[in-house]
Amino acid sequence: MRNAAIAFDPNAFITKIDSGKTTREYRTKQIVFAQGDAADAVFYVQSGKVKLTVVSPRGKEAVIGLLERESFFGEGCLAGQPLRMSTASAIQPSSIIRVGRTTMIRLLHREPEFAEVFTAYLLSRNVRIEEDLVDQLFNSSEKRLARLLLLLAHFGKDSRPESVIPKVSQDTLAAMVGTTRSRVSYFMNRFRKMGFIHYNGGLQVHSALLSVVLRD
């Protein structure tokens, strides 16, 4: 018997919410919310992609996440977070649903199927954050870049030997890996020469890139 959480469609459910919800179209680079803004809603990416960034007191920026369609973000408000700890901006034309904090809490209490899907999403993202932390602590920038490319290509989620990554700038890759753009460029050229990636209407990542991640 198929699990109800898997069969449940959060996108169809959220679009049917009558009150406490707004949908807005965002242009590329347009800000959804900024670091320090009041945290009063949860957002859902109906289409497009969103980038999460954090800026340190000294002005250094780090990319902490790239969110695709059917992703939630801004959920910190549900845990009592008063202000946004990051900036969310569209990296391509995007349609984003905003659900007010009060409405979201009511839905989680009244709709068990939705609550199960939402909780499962948060848990899976928490695991990803822990893996990213371990990656930053123990792996070289070359391995971190290889792992990031595999994740962006959804490696392991299907049986395809290669996947195409949507356009992501080397500056963004560098900010996510925690290195310089020149180092990213160097490693990307190296991966291409080794046959791990190639450019053909977009960046294609081959499963053989996993050998870089697994290498001692």
PDB file of C-alpha atoms in Angstrom:
ATOM      1  CA  MET A   1       0.000   0.000   0.000  1.00  0.00           C
ATOM      2  CA  ARG A   2       1.414   3.368  -0.960  1.00  0.00           C
ATOM      3  CA  ASN A   3       2.306   5.697   1.902  1.00  0.00           C
ATOM      4  CA  ALA A   4      -0.203   8.565   2.251  1.00  0.00           C
ATOM      5  CA  ALA A   5       2.596  11.108   2.688  1.00  0.00           C
ATOM      6  CA  ILE A   6       4.071  10.106  -0.673  1.00  0.00           C
ATOM      7  CA  ALA A   7       0.701  10.303  -2.431  1.00  0.00           C
ATOM      8  CA  PHE A   8      -0.162  13.672  -0.872  1.00  0.00           C
ATOM      9  CA  ASP A   9       0.527  16.648  -3.156  1.00  0.00           C
ATOM     10  CA  PRO A  10       1.582  19.702  -1.080  1.00  0.00           C
ATOM     11  CA  ASN A  11       1.542  21.980  -4.133  1.00  0.00           C
ATOM     12  CA  ALA A  12      -2.104  21.190  -4.938  1.00  0.00           C
ATOM     13  CA  PHE A  13      -2.987  21.543  -1.262  1.00  0.00           C
ATOM     14  CA  ILE A  14      -1.285  24.912  -0.739  1.00  0.00           C
ATOM     15  CA  THR A  15      -2.800  26.442  -3.879  1.00  0.00           C
ATOM     16  CA  LYS A  16      -6.278  25.660  -2.486  1.00  0.00           C
ATOM     17  CA  ILE A  17      -5.743  27.665   0.722  1.00  0.00           C
ATOM     18  CA  ASP A  18      -8.364  30.426   0.736  1.00  0.00           C
ATOM     19  CA  SER A  19      -6.978  32.909   3.266  1.00  0.00           C
ATOM     20  CA  GLY A  20      -3.644  33.855   4.789  1.00  0.00           C
ATOM     21  CA  LYS A  21      -1.847  33.146   1.523  1.00  0.00           C
ATOM     22  CA  THR A  22      -0.541  35.224  -1.372  1.00  0.00           C
ATOM     23  CA  THR A  23       1.214  34.248  -4.614  1.00  0.00           C
ATOM     24  CA  ARG A  24       3.771  36.518  -6.235  1.00  0.00           C
ATOM     25  CA  GLU A  25       5.944  36.391  -9.339  1.00  0.00           C
ATOM     26  CA  TYR A  26       9.622  37.312  -8.845  1.00  0.00           C
ATOM     27  CA  ARG A  27      12.158  38.434 -11.426  1.00  0.00           C
ATOM     28  CA  THR A  28      15.706  37.080 -11.511  1.00  0.00           C
ATOM     29  CA  LYS A  29      17.730  38.529  -8.584  1.00  0.00           C
ATOM     30  CA  GLN A  30      14.605  39.982  -6.963  1.00  0.00           C
ATOM     31  CA  ILE A  31      14.632  39.637  -3.166  1.00  0.00           C
ATOM     32  CA  VAL A  32      11.887  37.635  -1.459  1.00  0.00           C
ATOM     33  CA  PHE A  33      13.016  38.674   2.017  1.00  0.00           C
ATOM     34  CA  ALA A  34      16.221  40.181   3.391  1.00  0.00           C
ATOM     35  CA  GLN A  35      18.442  39.271   6.312  1.00  0.00           C
ATOM     36  CA  GLY A  36      17.083  41.132   9.353  1.00  0.00           C
ATOM     37  CA  ASP A  37      13.485  41.376   8.073  1.00  0.00           C
ATOM     38  CA  ALA A  38      10.651  40.302  10.362  1.00  0.00           C
ATOM     39  CA  ALA A  39      10.082  36.531  10.192  1.00  0.00           C
ATOM     40  CA  ASP A  40       6.322  36.242   9.847  1.00  0.00           C
ATOM     41  CA  ALA A  41       5.637  33.713   7.071  1.00  0.00           C
ATOM     42  CA  VAL A  42       6.680  30.469   5.395  1.00  0.00           C
ATOM     43  CA  PHE A  43       7.320  30.411   1.650  1.00  0.00           C
ATOM     44  CA  TYR A  44       6.865  27.716  -0.983  1.00  0.00           C
ATOM     45  CA  VAL A  45       8.563  27.631  -4.395  1.00  0.00           C
ATOM     46  CA  GLN A  46       5.800  26.863  -6.868  1.00  0.00           C
ATOM     47  CA  SER A  47       8.140  27.308  -9.845  1.00  0.00           C
ATOM     48  CA  GLY A  48      11.645  28.637 -10.400  1.00  0.00           C
ATOM     49  CA  LYS A  49      14.617  28.641  -8.023  1.00  0.00           C
ATOM     50  CA  VAL A  50      15.629  30.577  -4.912  1.00  0.00           C
ATOM     51  CA  LYS A  51      19.040  31.283  -3.400  1.00  0.00           C
ATOM     52  CA  LEU A  52      19.627  31.718   0.349  1.00  0.00           C
ATOM     53  CA  THR A  53      22.594  33.875   1.364  1.00  0.00           C
ATOM     54  CA  VAL A  54      24.050  35.156   4.633  1.00  0.00           C
ATOM     55  CA  VAL A  55      26.276  38.208   5.044  1.00  0.00           C
ATOM     56  CA  SER A  56      28.689  38.445   7.981  1.00  0.00           C
ATOM     57  CA  PRO A  57      29.195  41.663  10.010  1.00  0.00           C
ATOM     58  CA  ARG A  58      32.362  42.197   7.937  1.00  0.00           C
ATOM     59  CA  GLY A  59      30.426  41.955   4.695  1.00  0.00           C
ATOM     60  CA  LYS A  60      31.459  38.453   3.589  1.00  0.00           C
ATOM     61  CA  GLU A  61      28.634  36.642   1.783  1.00  0.00           C
ATOM     62  CA  ALA A  62      28.020  32.897   1.832  1.00  0.00           C
ATOM     63  CA  VAL A  63      25.453  30.917  -0.139  1.00  0.00           C
ATOM     64  CA  ILE A  64      23.779  28.453   2.221  1.00  0.00           C
ATOM     65  CA  GLY A  65      21.203  26.954  -0.107  1.00  0.00           C
ATOM     66  CA  LEU A  66      19.728  26.680  -3.588  1.00  0.00           C
ATOM     67  CA  LEU A  67      16.041  25.783  -3.448  1.00  0.00           C
ATOM     68  CA  GLU A  68      14.167  24.271  -6.352  1.00  0.00           C
ATOM     69  CA  ARG A  69      10.495  23.876  -7.174  1.00  0.00           C
ATOM     70  CA  GLU A  70       8.391  22.345  -4.351  1.00  0.00           C
ATOM     71  CA  SER A  71      10.764  23.593  -1.632  1.00  0.00           C
ATOM     72  CA  PHE A  72       9.745  25.361   1.567  1.00  0.00           C
ATOM     73  CA  PHE A  73      11.796  28.117   3.173  1.00  0.00           C
ATOM     74  CA  GLY A  74      11.446  30.718   5.901  1.00  0.00           C
ATOM     75  CA  GLU A  75      10.195  28.094   8.375  1.00  0.00           C
ATOM     76  CA  GLY A  76      12.286  29.593  11.199  1.00  0.00           C
ATOM     77  CA  CYS A  77       9.305  31.762  12.107  1.00  0.00           C
ATOM     78  CA  LEU A  78       7.503  28.622  13.297  1.00  0.00           C
ATOM     79  CA  ALA A  79      10.224  28.074  15.926  1.00  0.00           C
ATOM     80  CA  GLY A  80       9.997  31.613  17.285  1.00  0.00           C
ATOM     81  CA  GLN A  81      12.674  33.183  15.079  1.00  0.00           C
ATOM     82  CA  PRO A  82      11.831  36.919  15.175  1.00  0.00           C
ATOM     83  CA  LEU A  83      14.101  38.079  12.330  1.00  0.00           C
ATOM     84  CA  ARG A  84      15.334  36.508   9.108  1.00  0.00           C
ATOM     85  CA  MET A  85      18.839  35.088   9.435  1.00  0.00           C
ATOM     86  CA  SER A  86      19.366  34.996   5.664  1.00  0.00           C
ATOM     87  CA  THR A  87      18.349  36.697   2.441  1.00  0.00           C
ATOM     88  CA  ALA A  88      16.214  34.829  -0.081  1.00  0.00           C
ATOM     89  CA  SER A  89      16.313  35.901  -3.726  1.00  0.00           C
ATOM     90  CA  ALA A  90      15.130  34.425  -7.007  1.00  0.00           C
ATOM     91  CA  ILE A  91      17.865  33.172  -9.334  1.00  0.00           C
ATOM     92  CA  GLN A  92      15.412  32.794 -12.218  1.00  0.00           C
ATOM     93  CA  PRO A  93      11.810  33.934 -12.808  1.00  0.00           C
ATOM     94  CA  SER A  94       9.886  32.293  -9.967  1.00  0.00           C
ATOM     95  CA  SER A  95       6.368  31.930  -8.627  1.00  0.00           C
ATOM     96  CA  ILE A  96       6.409  31.851  -4.833  1.00  0.00           C
ATOM     97  CA  ILE A  97       3.577  31.311  -2.381  1.00  0.00           C
ATOM     98  CA  ARG A  98       3.672  33.125   0.955  1.00  0.00           C
ATOM     99  CA  VAL A  99       1.728  31.545   3.828  1.00  0.00           C
ATOM    100  CA  GLY A 100       1.369  33.641   6.970  1.00  0.00           C
ATOM    101  CA  ARG A 101       2.751  32.182  10.197  1.00  0.00           C
ATOM    102  CA  THR A 102      -0.682  31.896  11.874  1.00  0.00           C
ATOM    103  CA  THR A 103      -2.180  30.187   8.825  1.00  0.00           C
ATOM    104  CA  MET A 104       0.751  27.778   8.603  1.00  0.00           C
ATOM    105  CA  ILE A 105       0.467  26.789  12.255  1.00  0.00           C
ATOM    106  CA  ARG A 106      -3.273  26.188  11.821  1.00  0.00           C
ATOM    107  CA  LEU A 107      -2.637  23.975   8.777  1.00  0.00           C
ATOM    108  CA  LEU A 108      -0.038  21.896  10.626  1.00  0.00           C
ATOM    109  CA  HIS A 109      -2.497  21.298  13.456  1.00  0.00           C
ATOM    110  CA  ARG A 110      -5.537  20.567  11.290  1.00  0.00           C
ATOM    111  CA  GLU A 111      -4.056  18.735   8.283  1.00  0.00           C
ATOM    112  CA  PRO A 112      -2.050  15.660   9.394  1.00  0.00           C
ATOM    113  CA  GLU A 113      -1.070  14.651   5.841  1.00  0.00           C
ATOM    114  CA  PHE A 114       0.344  18.091   5.134  1.00  0.00           C
ATOM    115  CA  ALA A 115       2.111  18.147   8.531  1.00  0.00           C
ATOM    116  CA  GLU A 116       3.723  14.771   7.732  1.00  0.00           C
ATOM    117  CA  VAL A 117       5.027  15.962   4.354  1.00  0.00           C
ATOM    118  CA  PHE A 118       6.263  19.263   5.799  1.00  0.00           C
ATOM    119  CA  THR A 119       8.042  17.521   8.702  1.00  0.00           C
ATOM    120  CA  ALA A 120       9.661  14.986   6.365  1.00  0.00           C
ATOM    121  CA  TYR A 121      10.925  17.849   4.183  1.00  0.00           C
ATOM    122  CA  LEU A 122      12.454  19.671   7.157  1.00  0.00           C
ATOM    123  CA  LEU A 123      14.126  16.490   8.428  1.00  0.00           C
ATOM    124  CA  SER A 124      15.650  15.707   5.040  1.00  0.00           C
ATOM    125  CA  ARG A 125      16.983  19.252   4.753  1.00  0.00           C
ATOM    126  CA  ASN A 126      18.414  19.047   8.277  1.00  0.00           C
ATOM    127  CA  VAL A 127      20.322  15.897   7.256  1.00  0.00           C
ATOM    128  CA  ARG A 128      21.644  17.775   4.220  1.00  0.00           C
ATOM    129  CA  ILE A 129      22.824  20.653   6.436  1.00  0.00           C
ATOM    130  CA  GLU A 130      24.669  18.231   8.738  1.00  0.00           C
ATOM    131  CA  GLU A 131      26.322  16.603   5.725  1.00  0.00           C
ATOM    132  CA  ASP A 132      27.337  20.035   4.416  1.00  0.00           C
ATOM    133  CA  LEU A 133      28.936  20.876   7.779  1.00  0.00           C
ATOM    134  CA  VAL A 134      30.955  17.649   7.814  1.00  0.00           C
ATOM    135  CA  ASP A 135      31.943  18.335   4.207  1.00  0.00           C
ATOM    136  CA  GLN A 136      33.223  21.813   5.109  1.00  0.00           C
ATOM    137  CA  LEU A 137      35.160  20.532   8.134  1.00  0.00           C
ATOM    138  CA  PHE A 138      36.924  17.543   6.626  1.00  0.00           C
ATOM    139  CA  ASN A 139      36.993  17.680   2.823  1.00  0.00           C
ATOM    140  CA  SER A 140      39.112  19.648   0.365  1.00  0.00           C
ATOM    141  CA  SER A 141      37.548  22.324  -1.814  1.00  0.00           C
ATOM    142  CA  GLU A 142      37.871  19.969  -4.813  1.00  0.00           C
ATOM    143  CA  LYS A 143      35.831  17.266  -3.061  1.00  0.00           C
ATOM    144  CA  ARG A 144      33.296  19.834  -1.825  1.00  0.00           C
ATOM    145  CA  LEU A 145      32.775  21.112  -5.368  1.00  0.00           C
ATOM    146  CA  ALA A 146      32.405  17.571  -6.746  1.00  0.00           C
ATOM    147  CA  ARG A 147      29.835  16.732  -4.061  1.00  0.00           C
ATOM    148  CA  LEU A 148      27.909  19.952  -4.730  1.00  0.00           C
ATOM    149  CA  LEU A 149      27.745  19.258  -8.475  1.00  0.00           C
ATOM    150  CA  LEU A 150      26.443  15.744  -7.814  1.00  0.00           C
ATOM    151  CA  LEU A 151      23.809  17.101  -5.430  1.00  0.00           C
ATOM    152  CA  LEU A 152      22.694  19.767  -7.911  1.00  0.00           C
ATOM    153  CA  ALA A 153      22.423  17.048 -10.549  1.00  0.00           C
ATOM    154  CA  HIS A 154      20.269  14.965  -8.158  1.00  0.00           C
ATOM    155  CA  PHE A 155      22.740  12.102  -8.364  1.00  0.00           C
ATOM    156  CA  GLY A 156      21.333   8.905  -6.880  1.00  0.00           C
ATOM    157  CA  LYS A 157      17.673   9.876  -7.253  1.00  0.00           C
ATOM    158  CA  ASP A 158      17.245   7.993 -10.517  1.00  0.00           C
ATOM    159  CA  SER A 159      19.103   5.588 -12.724  1.00  0.00           C
ATOM    160  CA  ARG A 160      20.359   8.060 -15.312  1.00  0.00           C
ATOM    161  CA  PRO A 161      24.141   7.988 -15.788  1.00  0.00           C
ATOM    162  CA  GLU A 162      24.323  11.752 -16.109  1.00  0.00           C
ATOM    163  CA  SER A 163      22.260  14.825 -15.339  1.00  0.00           C
ATOM    164  CA  VAL A 164      22.105  18.405 -16.541  1.00  0.00           C
ATOM    165  CA  ILE A 165      22.533  21.128 -13.940  1.00  0.00           C
ATOM    166  CA  PRO A 166      20.493  24.319 -14.378  1.00  0.00           C
ATOM    167  CA  LYS A 167      22.677  27.372 -14.991  1.00  0.00           C
ATOM    168  CA  VAL A 168      24.543  28.318 -11.806  1.00  0.00           C
ATOM    169  CA  SER A 169      27.360  30.867 -11.897  1.00  0.00           C
ATOM    170  CA  GLN A 170      30.867  29.978 -10.760  1.00  0.00           C
ATOM    171  CA  ASP A 171      30.599  32.817  -8.232  1.00  0.00           C
ATOM    172  CA  THR A 172      27.614  31.054  -6.654  1.00  0.00           C
ATOM    173  CA  LEU A 173      29.403  27.703  -6.692  1.00  0.00           C
ATOM    174  CA  ALA A 174      32.418  29.310  -5.015  1.00  0.00           C
ATOM    175  CA  ALA A 175      30.222  30.862  -2.318  1.00  0.00           C
ATOM    176  CA  MET A 176      28.592  27.502  -1.616  1.00  0.00           C
ATOM    177  CA  VAL A 177      31.857  25.560  -1.557  1.00  0.00           C
ATOM    178  CA  GLY A 178      33.687  28.165   0.515  1.00  0.00           C
ATOM    179  CA  THR A 179      36.505  28.928  -1.909  1.00  0.00           C
ATOM    180  CA  THR A 180      37.407  31.420  -4.635  1.00  0.00           C
ATOM    181  CA  ARG A 181      35.977  31.655  -8.125  1.00  0.00           C
ATOM    182  CA  SER A 182      39.432  31.020  -9.600  1.00  0.00           C
ATOM    183  CA  ARG A 183      39.688  27.714  -7.702  1.00  0.00           C
ATOM    184  CA  VAL A 184      36.230  26.674  -8.903  1.00  0.00           C
ATOM    185  CA  SER A 185      37.255  27.508 -12.481  1.00  0.00           C
ATOM    186  CA  TYR A 186      40.437  25.458 -12.075  1.00  0.00           C
ATOM    187  CA  PHE A 187      38.593  22.402 -10.738  1.00  0.00           C
ATOM    188  CA  MET A 188      35.804  22.666 -13.320  1.00  0.00           C
ATOM    189  CA  ASN A 189      38.376  22.651 -16.126  1.00  0.00           C
ATOM    190  CA  ARG A 190      40.077  19.693 -14.471  1.00  0.00           C
ATOM    191  CA  PHE A 191      36.794  17.769 -14.164  1.00  0.00           C
ATOM    192  CA  ARG A 192      36.053  18.491 -17.822  1.00  0.00           C
ATOM    193  CA  LYS A 193      39.453  17.230 -18.991  1.00  0.00           C
ATOM    194  CA  MET A 194      38.964  14.040 -16.956  1.00  0.00           C
ATOM    195  CA  GLY A 195      35.568  13.456 -18.596  1.00  0.00           C
ATOM    196  CA  PHE A 196      33.557  13.909 -15.378  1.00  0.00           C
ATOM    197  CA  ILE A 197      31.592  16.873 -16.744  1.00  0.00           C
ATOM    198  CA  HIS A 198      30.987  18.435 -20.126  1.00  0.00           C
ATOM    199  CA  TYR A 199      29.071  21.331 -21.615  1.00  0.00           C
ATOM    200  CA  ASN A 200      26.351  20.561 -24.147  1.00  0.00           C
ATOM    201  CA  GLY A 201      23.368  22.871 -23.865  1.00  0.00           C
ATOM    202  CA  GLY A 202      24.126  23.118 -20.152  1.00  0.00           C
ATOM    203  CA  LEU A 203      26.472  21.530 -17.655  1.00  0.00           C
ATOM    204  CA  GLN A 204      26.241  17.728 -17.726  1.00  0.00           C
ATOM    205  CA  VAL A 205      27.534  15.791 -14.737  1.00  0.00           C
ATOM    206  CA  HIS A 206      28.581  12.165 -15.095  1.00  0.00           C
ATOM    207  CA  SER A 207      28.269   9.681 -12.266  1.00  0.00           C
ATOM    208  CA  ALA A 208      32.044   9.084 -12.556  1.00  0.00           C
ATOM    209  CA  LEU A 209      32.516  12.383 -10.684  1.00  0.00           C
ATOM    210  CA  LEU A 210      31.670  10.385  -7.558  1.00  0.00           C
ATOM    211  CA  SER A 211      35.220   8.997  -7.693  1.00  0.00           C
ATOM    212  CA  VAL A 212      36.525  12.429  -6.657  1.00  0.00           C
ATOM    213  CA  VAL A 213      34.278  12.446  -3.575  1.00  0.00           C
ATOM    214  CA  LEU A 214      35.289   8.897  -2.601  1.00  0.00           C
ATOM    215  CA  ARG A 215      38.991   9.399  -3.191  1.00  0.00           C
ATOM    216  CA  ASP A 216      41.203   9.287  -0.048  1.00  0.00           C
TER     217      ASP A 216
END
